[in-house]
PDB file of C-alpha atoms and ligand atoms in Angstrom:
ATOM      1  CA  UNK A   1      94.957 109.089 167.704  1.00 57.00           C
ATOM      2  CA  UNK A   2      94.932 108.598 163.809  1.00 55.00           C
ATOM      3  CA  UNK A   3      93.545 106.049 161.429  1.00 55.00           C
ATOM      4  CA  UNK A   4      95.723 106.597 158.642  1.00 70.00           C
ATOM      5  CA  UNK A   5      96.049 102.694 157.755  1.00 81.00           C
ATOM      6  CA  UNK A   6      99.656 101.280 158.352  1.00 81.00           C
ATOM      7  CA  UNK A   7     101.200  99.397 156.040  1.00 94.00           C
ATOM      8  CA  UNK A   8     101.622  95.316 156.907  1.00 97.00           C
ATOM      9  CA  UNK A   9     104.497  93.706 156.321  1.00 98.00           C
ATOM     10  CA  UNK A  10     105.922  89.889 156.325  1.00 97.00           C
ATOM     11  CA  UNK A  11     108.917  89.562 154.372  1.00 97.00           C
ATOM     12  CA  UNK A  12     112.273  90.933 155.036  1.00 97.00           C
ATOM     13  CA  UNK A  13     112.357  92.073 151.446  1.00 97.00           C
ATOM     14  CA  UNK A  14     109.081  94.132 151.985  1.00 97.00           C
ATOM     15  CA  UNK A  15     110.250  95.740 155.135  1.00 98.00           C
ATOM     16  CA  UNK A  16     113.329  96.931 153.590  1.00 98.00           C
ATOM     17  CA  UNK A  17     111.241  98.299 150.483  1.00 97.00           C
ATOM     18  CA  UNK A  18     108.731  99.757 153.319  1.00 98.00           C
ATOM     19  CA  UNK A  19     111.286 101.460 155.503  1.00 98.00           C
ATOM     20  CA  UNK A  20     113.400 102.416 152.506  1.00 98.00           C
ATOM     21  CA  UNK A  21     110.070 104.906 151.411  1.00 97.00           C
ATOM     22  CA  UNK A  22     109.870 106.133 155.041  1.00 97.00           C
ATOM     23  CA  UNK A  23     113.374 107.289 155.050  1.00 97.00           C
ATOM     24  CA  UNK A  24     113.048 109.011 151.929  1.00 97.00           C
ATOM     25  CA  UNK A  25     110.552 111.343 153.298  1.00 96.00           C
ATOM     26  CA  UNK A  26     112.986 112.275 155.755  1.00 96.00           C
ATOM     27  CA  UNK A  27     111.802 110.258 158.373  1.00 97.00           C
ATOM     28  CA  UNK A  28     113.938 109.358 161.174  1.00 97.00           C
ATOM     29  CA  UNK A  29     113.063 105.443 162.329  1.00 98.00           C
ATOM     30  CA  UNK A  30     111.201 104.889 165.867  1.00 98.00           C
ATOM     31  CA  UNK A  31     111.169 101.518 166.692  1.00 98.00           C
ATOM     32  CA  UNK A  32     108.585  99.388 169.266  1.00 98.00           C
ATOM     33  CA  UNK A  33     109.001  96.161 169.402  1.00 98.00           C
ATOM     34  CA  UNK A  34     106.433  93.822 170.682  1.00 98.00           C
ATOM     35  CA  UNK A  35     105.053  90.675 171.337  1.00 97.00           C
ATOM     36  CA  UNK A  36     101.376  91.272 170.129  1.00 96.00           C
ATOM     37  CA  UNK A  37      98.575  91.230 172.549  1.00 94.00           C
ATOM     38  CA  UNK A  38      98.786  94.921 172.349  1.00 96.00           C
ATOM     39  CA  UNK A  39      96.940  97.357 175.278  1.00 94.00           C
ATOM     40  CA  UNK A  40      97.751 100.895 176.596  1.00 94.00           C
ATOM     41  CA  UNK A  41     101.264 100.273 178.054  1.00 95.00           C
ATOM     42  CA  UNK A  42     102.060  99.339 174.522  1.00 96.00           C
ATOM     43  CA  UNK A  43     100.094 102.319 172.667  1.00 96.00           C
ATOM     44  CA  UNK A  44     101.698 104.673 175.273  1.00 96.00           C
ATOM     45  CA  UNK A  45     105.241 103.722 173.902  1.00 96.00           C
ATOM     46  CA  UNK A  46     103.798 104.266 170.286  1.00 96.00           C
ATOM     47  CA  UNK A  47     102.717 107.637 171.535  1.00 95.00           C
ATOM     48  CA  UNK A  48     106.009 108.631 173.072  1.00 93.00           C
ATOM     49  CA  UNK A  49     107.885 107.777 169.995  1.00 94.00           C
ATOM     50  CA  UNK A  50     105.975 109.553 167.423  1.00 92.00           C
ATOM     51  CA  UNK A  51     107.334 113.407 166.261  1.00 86.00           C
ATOM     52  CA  UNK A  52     107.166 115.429 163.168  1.00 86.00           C
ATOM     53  CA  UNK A  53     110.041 113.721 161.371  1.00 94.00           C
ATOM     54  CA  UNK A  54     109.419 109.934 163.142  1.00 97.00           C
ATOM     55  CA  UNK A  55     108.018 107.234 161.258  1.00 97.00           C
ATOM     56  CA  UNK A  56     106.876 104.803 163.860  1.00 97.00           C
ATOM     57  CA  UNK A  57     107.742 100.640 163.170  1.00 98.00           C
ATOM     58  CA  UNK A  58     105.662  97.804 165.043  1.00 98.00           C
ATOM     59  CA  UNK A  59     107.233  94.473 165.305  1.00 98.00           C
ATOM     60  CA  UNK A  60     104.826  91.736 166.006  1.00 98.00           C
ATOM     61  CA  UNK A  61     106.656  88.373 167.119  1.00 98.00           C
ATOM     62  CA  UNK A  62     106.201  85.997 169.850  1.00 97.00           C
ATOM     63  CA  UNK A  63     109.654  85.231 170.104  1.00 97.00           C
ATOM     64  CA  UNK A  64     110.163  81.618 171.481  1.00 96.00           C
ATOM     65  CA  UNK A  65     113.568  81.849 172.220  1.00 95.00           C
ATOM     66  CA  UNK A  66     112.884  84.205 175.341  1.00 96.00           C
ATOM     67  CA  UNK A  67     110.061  81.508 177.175  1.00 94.00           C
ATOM     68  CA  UNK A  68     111.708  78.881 179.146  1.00 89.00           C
ATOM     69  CA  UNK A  69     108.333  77.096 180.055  1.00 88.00           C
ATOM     70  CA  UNK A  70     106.563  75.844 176.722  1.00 91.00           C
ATOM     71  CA  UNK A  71     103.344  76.301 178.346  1.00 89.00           C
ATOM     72  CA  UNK A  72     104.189  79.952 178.848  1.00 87.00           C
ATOM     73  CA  UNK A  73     104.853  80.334 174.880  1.00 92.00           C
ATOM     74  CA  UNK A  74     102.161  78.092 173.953  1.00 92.00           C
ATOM     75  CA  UNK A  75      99.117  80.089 176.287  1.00 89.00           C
ATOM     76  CA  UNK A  76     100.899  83.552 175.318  1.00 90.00           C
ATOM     77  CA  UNK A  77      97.734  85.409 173.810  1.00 90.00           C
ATOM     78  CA  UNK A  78      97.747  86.013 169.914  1.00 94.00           C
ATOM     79  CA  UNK A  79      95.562  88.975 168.917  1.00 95.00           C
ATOM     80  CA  UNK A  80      97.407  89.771 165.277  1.00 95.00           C
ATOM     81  CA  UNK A  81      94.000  91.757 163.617  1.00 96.00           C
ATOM     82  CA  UNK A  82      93.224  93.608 166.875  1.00 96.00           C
ATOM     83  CA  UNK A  83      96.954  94.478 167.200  1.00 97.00           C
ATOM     84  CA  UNK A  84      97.070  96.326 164.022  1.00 97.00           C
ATOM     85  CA  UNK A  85      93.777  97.647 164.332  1.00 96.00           C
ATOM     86  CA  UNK A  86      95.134  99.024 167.369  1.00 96.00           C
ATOM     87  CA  UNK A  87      98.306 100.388 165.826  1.00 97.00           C
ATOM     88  CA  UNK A  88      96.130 101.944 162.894  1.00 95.00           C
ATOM     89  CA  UNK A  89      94.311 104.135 165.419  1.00 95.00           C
ATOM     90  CA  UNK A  90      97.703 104.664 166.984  1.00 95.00           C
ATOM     91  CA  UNK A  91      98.876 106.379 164.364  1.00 94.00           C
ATOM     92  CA  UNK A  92     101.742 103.765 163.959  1.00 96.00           C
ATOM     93  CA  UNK A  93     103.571 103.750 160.220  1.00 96.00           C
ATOM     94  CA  UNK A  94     104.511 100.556 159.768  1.00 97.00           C
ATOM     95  CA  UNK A  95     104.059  97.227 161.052  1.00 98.00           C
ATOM     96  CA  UNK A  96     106.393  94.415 160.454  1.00 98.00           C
ATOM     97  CA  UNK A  97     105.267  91.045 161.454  1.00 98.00           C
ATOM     98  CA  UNK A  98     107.915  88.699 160.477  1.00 97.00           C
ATOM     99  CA  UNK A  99     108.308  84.914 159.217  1.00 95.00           C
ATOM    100  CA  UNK A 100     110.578  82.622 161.854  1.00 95.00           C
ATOM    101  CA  UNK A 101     112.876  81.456 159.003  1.00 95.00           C
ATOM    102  CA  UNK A 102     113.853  85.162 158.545  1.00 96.00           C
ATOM    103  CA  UNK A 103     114.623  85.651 162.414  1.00 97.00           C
ATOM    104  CA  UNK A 104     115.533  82.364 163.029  1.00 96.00           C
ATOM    105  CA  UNK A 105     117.591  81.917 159.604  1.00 94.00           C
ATOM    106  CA  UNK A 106     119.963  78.324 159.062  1.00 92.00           C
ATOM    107  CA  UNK A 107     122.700  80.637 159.343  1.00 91.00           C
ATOM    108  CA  UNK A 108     121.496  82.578 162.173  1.00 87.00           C
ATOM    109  CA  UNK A 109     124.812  83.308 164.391  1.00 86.00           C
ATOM    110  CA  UNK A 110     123.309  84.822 167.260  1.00 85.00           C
ATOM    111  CA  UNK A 111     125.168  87.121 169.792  1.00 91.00           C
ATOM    112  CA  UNK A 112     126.575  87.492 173.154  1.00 90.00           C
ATOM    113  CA  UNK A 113     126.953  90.385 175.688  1.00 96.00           C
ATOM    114  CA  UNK A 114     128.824  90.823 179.000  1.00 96.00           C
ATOM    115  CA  UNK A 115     126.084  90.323 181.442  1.00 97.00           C
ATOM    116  CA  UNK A 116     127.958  92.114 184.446  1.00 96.00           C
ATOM    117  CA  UNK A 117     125.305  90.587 186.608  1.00 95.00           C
ATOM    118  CA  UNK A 118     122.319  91.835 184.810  1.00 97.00           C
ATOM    119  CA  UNK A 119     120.955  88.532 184.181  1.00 96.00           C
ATOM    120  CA  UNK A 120     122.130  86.800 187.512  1.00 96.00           C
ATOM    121  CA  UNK A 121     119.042  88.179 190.023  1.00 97.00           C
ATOM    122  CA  UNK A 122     115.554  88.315 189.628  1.00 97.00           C
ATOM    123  CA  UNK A 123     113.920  87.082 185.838  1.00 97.00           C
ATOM    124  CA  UNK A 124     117.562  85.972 185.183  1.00 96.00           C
ATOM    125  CA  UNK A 125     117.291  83.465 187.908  1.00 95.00           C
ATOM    126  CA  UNK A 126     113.767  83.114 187.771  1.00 94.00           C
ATOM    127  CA  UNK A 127     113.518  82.531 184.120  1.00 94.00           C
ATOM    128  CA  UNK A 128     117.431  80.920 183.099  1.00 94.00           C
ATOM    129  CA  UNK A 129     117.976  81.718 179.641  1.00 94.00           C
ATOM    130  CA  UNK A 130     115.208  84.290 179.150  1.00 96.00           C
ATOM    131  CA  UNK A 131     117.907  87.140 178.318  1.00 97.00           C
ATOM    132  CA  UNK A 132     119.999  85.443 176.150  1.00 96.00           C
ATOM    133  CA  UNK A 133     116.509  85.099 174.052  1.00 96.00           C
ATOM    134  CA  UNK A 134     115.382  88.410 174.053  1.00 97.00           C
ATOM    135  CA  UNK A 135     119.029  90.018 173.425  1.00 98.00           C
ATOM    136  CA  UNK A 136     119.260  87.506 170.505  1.00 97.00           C
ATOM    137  CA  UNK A 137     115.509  88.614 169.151  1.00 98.00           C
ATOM    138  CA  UNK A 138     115.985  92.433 170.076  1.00 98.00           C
ATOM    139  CA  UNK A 139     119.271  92.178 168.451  1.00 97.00           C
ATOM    140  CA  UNK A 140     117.913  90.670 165.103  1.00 97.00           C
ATOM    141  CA  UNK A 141     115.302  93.413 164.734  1.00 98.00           C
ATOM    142  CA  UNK A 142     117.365  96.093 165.190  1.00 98.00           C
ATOM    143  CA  UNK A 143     119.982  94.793 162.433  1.00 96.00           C
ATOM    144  CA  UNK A 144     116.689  94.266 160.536  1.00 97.00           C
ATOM    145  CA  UNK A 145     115.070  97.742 161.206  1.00 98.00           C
ATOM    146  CA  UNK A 146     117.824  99.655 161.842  1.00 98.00           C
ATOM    147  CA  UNK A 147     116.094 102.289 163.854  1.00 98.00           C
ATOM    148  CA  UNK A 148     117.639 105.412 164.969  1.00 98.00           C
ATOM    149  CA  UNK A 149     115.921 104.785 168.466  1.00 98.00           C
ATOM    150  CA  UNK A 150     113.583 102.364 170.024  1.00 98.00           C
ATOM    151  CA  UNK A 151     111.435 102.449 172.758  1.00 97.00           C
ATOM    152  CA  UNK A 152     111.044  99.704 176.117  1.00 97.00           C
ATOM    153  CA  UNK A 153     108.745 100.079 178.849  1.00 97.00           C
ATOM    154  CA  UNK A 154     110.035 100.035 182.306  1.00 97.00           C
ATOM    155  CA  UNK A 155     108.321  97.422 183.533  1.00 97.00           C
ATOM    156  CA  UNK A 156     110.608  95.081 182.157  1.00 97.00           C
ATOM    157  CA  UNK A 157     112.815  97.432 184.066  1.00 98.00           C
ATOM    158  CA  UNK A 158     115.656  94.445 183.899  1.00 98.00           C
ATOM    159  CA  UNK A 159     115.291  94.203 180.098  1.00 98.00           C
ATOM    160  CA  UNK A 160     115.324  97.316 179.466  1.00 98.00           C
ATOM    161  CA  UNK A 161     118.739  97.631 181.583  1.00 98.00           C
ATOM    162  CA  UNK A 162     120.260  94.858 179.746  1.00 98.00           C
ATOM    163  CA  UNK A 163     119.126  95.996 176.482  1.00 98.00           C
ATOM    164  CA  UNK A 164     121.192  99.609 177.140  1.00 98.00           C
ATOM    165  CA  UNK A 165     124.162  97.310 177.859  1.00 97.00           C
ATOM    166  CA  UNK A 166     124.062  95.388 174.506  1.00 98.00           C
ATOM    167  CA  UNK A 167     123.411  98.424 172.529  1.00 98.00           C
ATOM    168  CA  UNK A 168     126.544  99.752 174.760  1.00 97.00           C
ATOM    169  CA  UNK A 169     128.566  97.290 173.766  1.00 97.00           C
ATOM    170  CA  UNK A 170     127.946  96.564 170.550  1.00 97.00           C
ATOM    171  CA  UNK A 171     128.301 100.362 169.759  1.00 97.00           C
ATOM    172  CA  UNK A 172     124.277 100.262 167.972  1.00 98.00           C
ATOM    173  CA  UNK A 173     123.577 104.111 167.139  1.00 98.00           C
ATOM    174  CA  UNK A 174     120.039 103.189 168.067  1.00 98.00           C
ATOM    175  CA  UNK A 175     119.392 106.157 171.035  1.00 97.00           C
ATOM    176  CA  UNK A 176     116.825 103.540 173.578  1.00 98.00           C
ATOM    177  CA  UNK A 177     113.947 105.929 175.331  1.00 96.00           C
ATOM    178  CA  UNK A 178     112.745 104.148 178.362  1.00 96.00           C
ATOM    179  CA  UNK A 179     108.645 104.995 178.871  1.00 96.00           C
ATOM    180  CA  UNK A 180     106.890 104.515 182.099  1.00 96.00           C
ATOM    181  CA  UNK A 181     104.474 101.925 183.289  1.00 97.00           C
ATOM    182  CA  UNK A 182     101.016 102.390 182.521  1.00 97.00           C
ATOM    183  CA  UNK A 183      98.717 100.749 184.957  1.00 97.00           C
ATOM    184  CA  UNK A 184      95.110 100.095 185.133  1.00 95.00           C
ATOM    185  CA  UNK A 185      92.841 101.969 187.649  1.00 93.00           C
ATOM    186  CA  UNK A 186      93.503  99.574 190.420  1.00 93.00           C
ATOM    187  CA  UNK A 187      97.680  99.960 189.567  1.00 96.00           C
ATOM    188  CA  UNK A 188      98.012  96.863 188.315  1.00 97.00           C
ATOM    189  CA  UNK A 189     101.023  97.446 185.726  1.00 97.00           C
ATOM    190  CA  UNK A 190      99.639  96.458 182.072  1.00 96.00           C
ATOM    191  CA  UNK A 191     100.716  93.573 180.592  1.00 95.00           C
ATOM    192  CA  UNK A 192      99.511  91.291 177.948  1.00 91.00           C
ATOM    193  CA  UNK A 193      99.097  88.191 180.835  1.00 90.00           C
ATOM    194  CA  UNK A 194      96.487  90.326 182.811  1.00 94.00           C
ATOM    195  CA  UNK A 195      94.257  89.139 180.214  1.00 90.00           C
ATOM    196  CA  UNK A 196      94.689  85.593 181.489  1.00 91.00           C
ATOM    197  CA  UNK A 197      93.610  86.976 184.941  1.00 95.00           C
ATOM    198  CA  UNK A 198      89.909  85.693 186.500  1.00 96.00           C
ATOM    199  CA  UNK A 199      88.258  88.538 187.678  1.00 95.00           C
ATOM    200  CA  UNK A 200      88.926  87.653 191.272  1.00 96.00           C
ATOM    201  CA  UNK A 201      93.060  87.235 190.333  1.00 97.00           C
ATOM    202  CA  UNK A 202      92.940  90.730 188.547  1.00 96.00           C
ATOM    203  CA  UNK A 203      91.002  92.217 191.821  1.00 96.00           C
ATOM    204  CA  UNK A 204      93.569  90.128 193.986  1.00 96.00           C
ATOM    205  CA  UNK A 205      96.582  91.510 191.930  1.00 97.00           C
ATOM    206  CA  UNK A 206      96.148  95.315 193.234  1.00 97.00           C
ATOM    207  CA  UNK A 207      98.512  93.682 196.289  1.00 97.00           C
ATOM    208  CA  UNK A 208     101.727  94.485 193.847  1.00 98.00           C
ATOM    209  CA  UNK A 209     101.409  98.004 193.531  1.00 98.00           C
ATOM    210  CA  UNK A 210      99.404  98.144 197.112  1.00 98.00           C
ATOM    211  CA  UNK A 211     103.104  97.057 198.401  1.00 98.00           C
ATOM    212  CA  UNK A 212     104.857  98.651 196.240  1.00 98.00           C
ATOM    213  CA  UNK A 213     103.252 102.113 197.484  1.00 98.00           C
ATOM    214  CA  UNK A 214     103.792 101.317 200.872  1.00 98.00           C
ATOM    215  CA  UNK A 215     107.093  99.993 200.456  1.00 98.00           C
ATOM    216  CA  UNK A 216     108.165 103.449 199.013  1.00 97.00           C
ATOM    217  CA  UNK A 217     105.816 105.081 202.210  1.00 97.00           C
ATOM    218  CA  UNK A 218     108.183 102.901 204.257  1.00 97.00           C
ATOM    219  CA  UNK A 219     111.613 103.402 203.103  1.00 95.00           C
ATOM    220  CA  UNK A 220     112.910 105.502 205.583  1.00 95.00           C
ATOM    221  CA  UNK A 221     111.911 103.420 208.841  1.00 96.00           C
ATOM    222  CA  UNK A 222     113.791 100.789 207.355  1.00 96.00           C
ATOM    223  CA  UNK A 223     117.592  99.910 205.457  1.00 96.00           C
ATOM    224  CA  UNK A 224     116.625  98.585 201.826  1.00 98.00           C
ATOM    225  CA  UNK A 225     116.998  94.455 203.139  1.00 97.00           C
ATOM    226  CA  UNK A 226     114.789  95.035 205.718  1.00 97.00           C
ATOM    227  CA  UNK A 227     112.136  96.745 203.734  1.00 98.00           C
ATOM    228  CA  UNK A 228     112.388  93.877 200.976  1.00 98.00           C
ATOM    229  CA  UNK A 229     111.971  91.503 203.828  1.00 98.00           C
ATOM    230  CA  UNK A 230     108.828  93.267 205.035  1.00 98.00           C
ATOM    231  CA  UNK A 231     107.175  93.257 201.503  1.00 98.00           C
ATOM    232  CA  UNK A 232     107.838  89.527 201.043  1.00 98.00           C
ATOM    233  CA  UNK A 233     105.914  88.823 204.126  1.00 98.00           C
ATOM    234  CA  UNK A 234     103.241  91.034 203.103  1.00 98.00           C
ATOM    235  CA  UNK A 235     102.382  89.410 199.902  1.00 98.00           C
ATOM    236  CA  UNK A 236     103.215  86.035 201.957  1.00 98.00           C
ATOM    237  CA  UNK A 237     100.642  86.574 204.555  1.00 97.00           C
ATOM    238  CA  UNK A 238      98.137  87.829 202.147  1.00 97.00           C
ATOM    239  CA  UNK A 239      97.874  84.140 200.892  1.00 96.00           C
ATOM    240  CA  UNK A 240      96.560  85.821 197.523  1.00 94.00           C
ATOM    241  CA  UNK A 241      99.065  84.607 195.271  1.00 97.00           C
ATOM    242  CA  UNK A 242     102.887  82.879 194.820  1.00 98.00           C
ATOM    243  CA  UNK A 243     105.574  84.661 195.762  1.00 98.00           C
ATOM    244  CA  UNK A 244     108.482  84.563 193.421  1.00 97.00           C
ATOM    245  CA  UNK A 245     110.549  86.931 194.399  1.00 98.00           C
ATOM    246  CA  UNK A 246     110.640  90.569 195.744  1.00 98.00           C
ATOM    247  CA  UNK A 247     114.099  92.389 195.976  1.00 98.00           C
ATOM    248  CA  UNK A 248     115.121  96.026 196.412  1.00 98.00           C
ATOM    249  CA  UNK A 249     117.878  97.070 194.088  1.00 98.00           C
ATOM    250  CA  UNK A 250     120.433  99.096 192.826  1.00 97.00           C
ATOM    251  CA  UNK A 251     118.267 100.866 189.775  1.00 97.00           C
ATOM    252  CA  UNK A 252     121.907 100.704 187.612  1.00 96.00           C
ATOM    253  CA  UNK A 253     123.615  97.670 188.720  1.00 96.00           C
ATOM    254  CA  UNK A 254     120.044  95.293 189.888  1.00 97.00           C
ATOM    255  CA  UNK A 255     122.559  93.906 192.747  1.00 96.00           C
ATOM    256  CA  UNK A 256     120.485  94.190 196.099  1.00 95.00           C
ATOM    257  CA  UNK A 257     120.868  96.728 198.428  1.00 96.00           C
ATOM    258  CA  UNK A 258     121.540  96.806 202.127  1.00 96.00           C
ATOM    259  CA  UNK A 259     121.968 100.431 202.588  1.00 96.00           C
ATOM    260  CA  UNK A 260     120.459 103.632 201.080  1.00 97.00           C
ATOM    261  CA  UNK A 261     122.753 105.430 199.374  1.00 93.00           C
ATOM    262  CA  UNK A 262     121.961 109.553 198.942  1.00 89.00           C
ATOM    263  CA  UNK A 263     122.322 109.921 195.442  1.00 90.00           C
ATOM    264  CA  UNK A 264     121.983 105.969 194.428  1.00 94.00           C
ATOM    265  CA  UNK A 265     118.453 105.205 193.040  1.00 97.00           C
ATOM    266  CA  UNK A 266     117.007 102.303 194.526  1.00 98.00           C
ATOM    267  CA  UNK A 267     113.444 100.294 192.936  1.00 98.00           C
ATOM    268  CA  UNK A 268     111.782  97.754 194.696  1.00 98.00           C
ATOM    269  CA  UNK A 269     110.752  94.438 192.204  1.00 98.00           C
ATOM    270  CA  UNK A 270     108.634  91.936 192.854  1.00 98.00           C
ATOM    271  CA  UNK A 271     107.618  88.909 190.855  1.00 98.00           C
ATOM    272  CA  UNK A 272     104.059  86.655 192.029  1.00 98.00           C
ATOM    273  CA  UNK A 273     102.223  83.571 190.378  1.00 97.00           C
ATOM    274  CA  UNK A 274      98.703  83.957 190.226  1.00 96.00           C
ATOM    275  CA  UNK A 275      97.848  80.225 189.432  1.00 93.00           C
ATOM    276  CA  UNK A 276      99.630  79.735 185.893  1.00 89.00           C
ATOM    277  CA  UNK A 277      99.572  83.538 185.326  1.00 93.00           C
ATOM    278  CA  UNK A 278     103.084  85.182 186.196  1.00 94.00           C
ATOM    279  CA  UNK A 279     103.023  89.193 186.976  1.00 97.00           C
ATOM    280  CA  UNK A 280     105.980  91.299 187.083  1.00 98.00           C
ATOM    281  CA  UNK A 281     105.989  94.737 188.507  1.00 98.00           C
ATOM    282  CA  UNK A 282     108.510  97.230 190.022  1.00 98.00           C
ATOM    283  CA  UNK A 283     108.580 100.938 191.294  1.00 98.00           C
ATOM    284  CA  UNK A 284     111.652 103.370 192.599  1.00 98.00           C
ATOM    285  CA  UNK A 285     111.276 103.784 196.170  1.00 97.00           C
ATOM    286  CA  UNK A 286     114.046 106.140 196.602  1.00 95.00           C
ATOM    287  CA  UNK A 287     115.518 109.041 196.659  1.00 89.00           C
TER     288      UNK A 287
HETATM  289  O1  PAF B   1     109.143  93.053 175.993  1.00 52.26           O
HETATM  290  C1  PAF B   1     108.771  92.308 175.063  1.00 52.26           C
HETATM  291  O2  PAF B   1     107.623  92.310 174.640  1.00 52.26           O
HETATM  292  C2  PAF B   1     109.780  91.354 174.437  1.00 52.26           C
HETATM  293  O3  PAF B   1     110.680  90.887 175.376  1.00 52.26           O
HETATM  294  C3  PAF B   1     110.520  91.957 173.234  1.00 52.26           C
HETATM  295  C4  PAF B   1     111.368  93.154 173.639  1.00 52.26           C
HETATM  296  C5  PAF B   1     109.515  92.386 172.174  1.00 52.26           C
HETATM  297  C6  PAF B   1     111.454  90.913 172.622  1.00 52.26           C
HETATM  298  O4  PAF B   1     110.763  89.800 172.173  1.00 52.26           O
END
């Protein structure tokens, strides 16, 4: 950790200014985008990207074009000044918190990818239209930042897939590190919701990774359909929570999987309501 302060940034012009001086120095552009509501899974990414030549960039922006329930976007927690506290002790360079008009311009044009499927299982069918939000915001900031990489945790294992494809495809030299869930002591995966968890939900919610474990324990008694079958009636039975969905899939392609393949990596996700409070988590249970 550092406390070197960060410098805070609005405007478009600004940021360009800002980034303009961290380039000069030499500094090769690390960027983490974000959401606010910051905690360790977040930090951890901040920590991966830094290096002697890295200047580490923040973006702070609750992006509404990714929420397809308004309720979702309107309870999303806003912690701006413990954020970038946060990001100060970090050690982060930079943080850009940007105005919707500059997004979201008149003459915004937007883009589109080539799903391939990406979007067509789990938060894609869960959550219609999420992707096409957070490629269009993700897409934005990087024409705004221009970072020479950027970093996406794993939880969001399906974003972060579909984010490698638009990069892919729209040729961005922007190299995308993936960084590893960080979860709590109980294994609950961090997230910015768990903060809307009772204590009771949050003690509750240790069934994810619980099954996830034992899902990966389990993997060779069982082909993948039948294992995903066996965790949905786990977290059924457990009457703890609201089963969205749980699937075991193809770590490259998401499609489900109803054989093991030796050298295909396979990840088991699963997606629960805890009252209005929706957890995502996922883990690879094989090889
Ligand atoms: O993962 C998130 O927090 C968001 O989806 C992202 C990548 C910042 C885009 O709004």
């Amino acid at each position: 950790m550092t406390s070197e302060k960060p410098c805070v940034v609005h405007s478009l012009t600004e940021l360009r200014i800002e980034l303009q001086k961290l380039r000069n120095q030499g500094k090769r552009i690390a960027f983490v985008p974000t959401m606010g509501a910051l905690h360790a899974g977040h930090m951890s990414l901040i920590e991966l990207a830094k290096g002697e030549e890295v200047a580490v960039v923040c973006s702070i922006f609750v992006n509404p074009t990714q929420f397809t329930d308004s309720k979702d976007l309107e309870n999303y927690p806003r912690t701006e000044n413990k954020d970038i506290l946060m990001l100060e002790q970090y050690g982060c360079d930079l943080i850009y918190i940007p105005v919707m008009d500059e997004i979201y311009p008149d003459d915004h044009e937007g883009i589109t990818i080539a799903y391939h499927g990406l979007d067509s299982v789990m938060e894609g069918t869960s959550r219609p239209g999420h992707f096409n939000g957070v490629v269009e915001v993700v897409y934005r900031l990087f024409q705004l930042v221009q970072p020479d990489m950027a970093c996406f945790g794993e939880k969001d294992f399906q974003q972060l897939a579909i984010i490698r494809e638009m990069v892919k495809q729209h040729e961005l030299p922007i190299n995308i590190i993936p960084c590893p869930i960080i979860r709590e002591q109980n294994g609950l995966a961090m997230s910015s919701r768990n903060t809307r968890l009772t204590e009771a939900q949050r003690k509750d919610a240790e069934l994810l990774y619980e099954t996830l474990t034992e899902l990966k324990d389990l993997k060779d008694l069982m082909n993948p359909d039948e294992l995903a079958e066996w965790g949905r009636n786990r977290i059924r039975q457990s009457g703890k929570c609201e089963l969205e969905y749980l699937e075991v899939a193809d770590s490259a392609t998401l499609s489900p999987m109803y054989r093991w393949h030796e050298s295909t990596s396979a990840r088991a996700f699963v997606a629960v309501r805890f009252g209005e409070v929706r957890l995502i988590d996922n883990m690879e249970v094989h090889p």
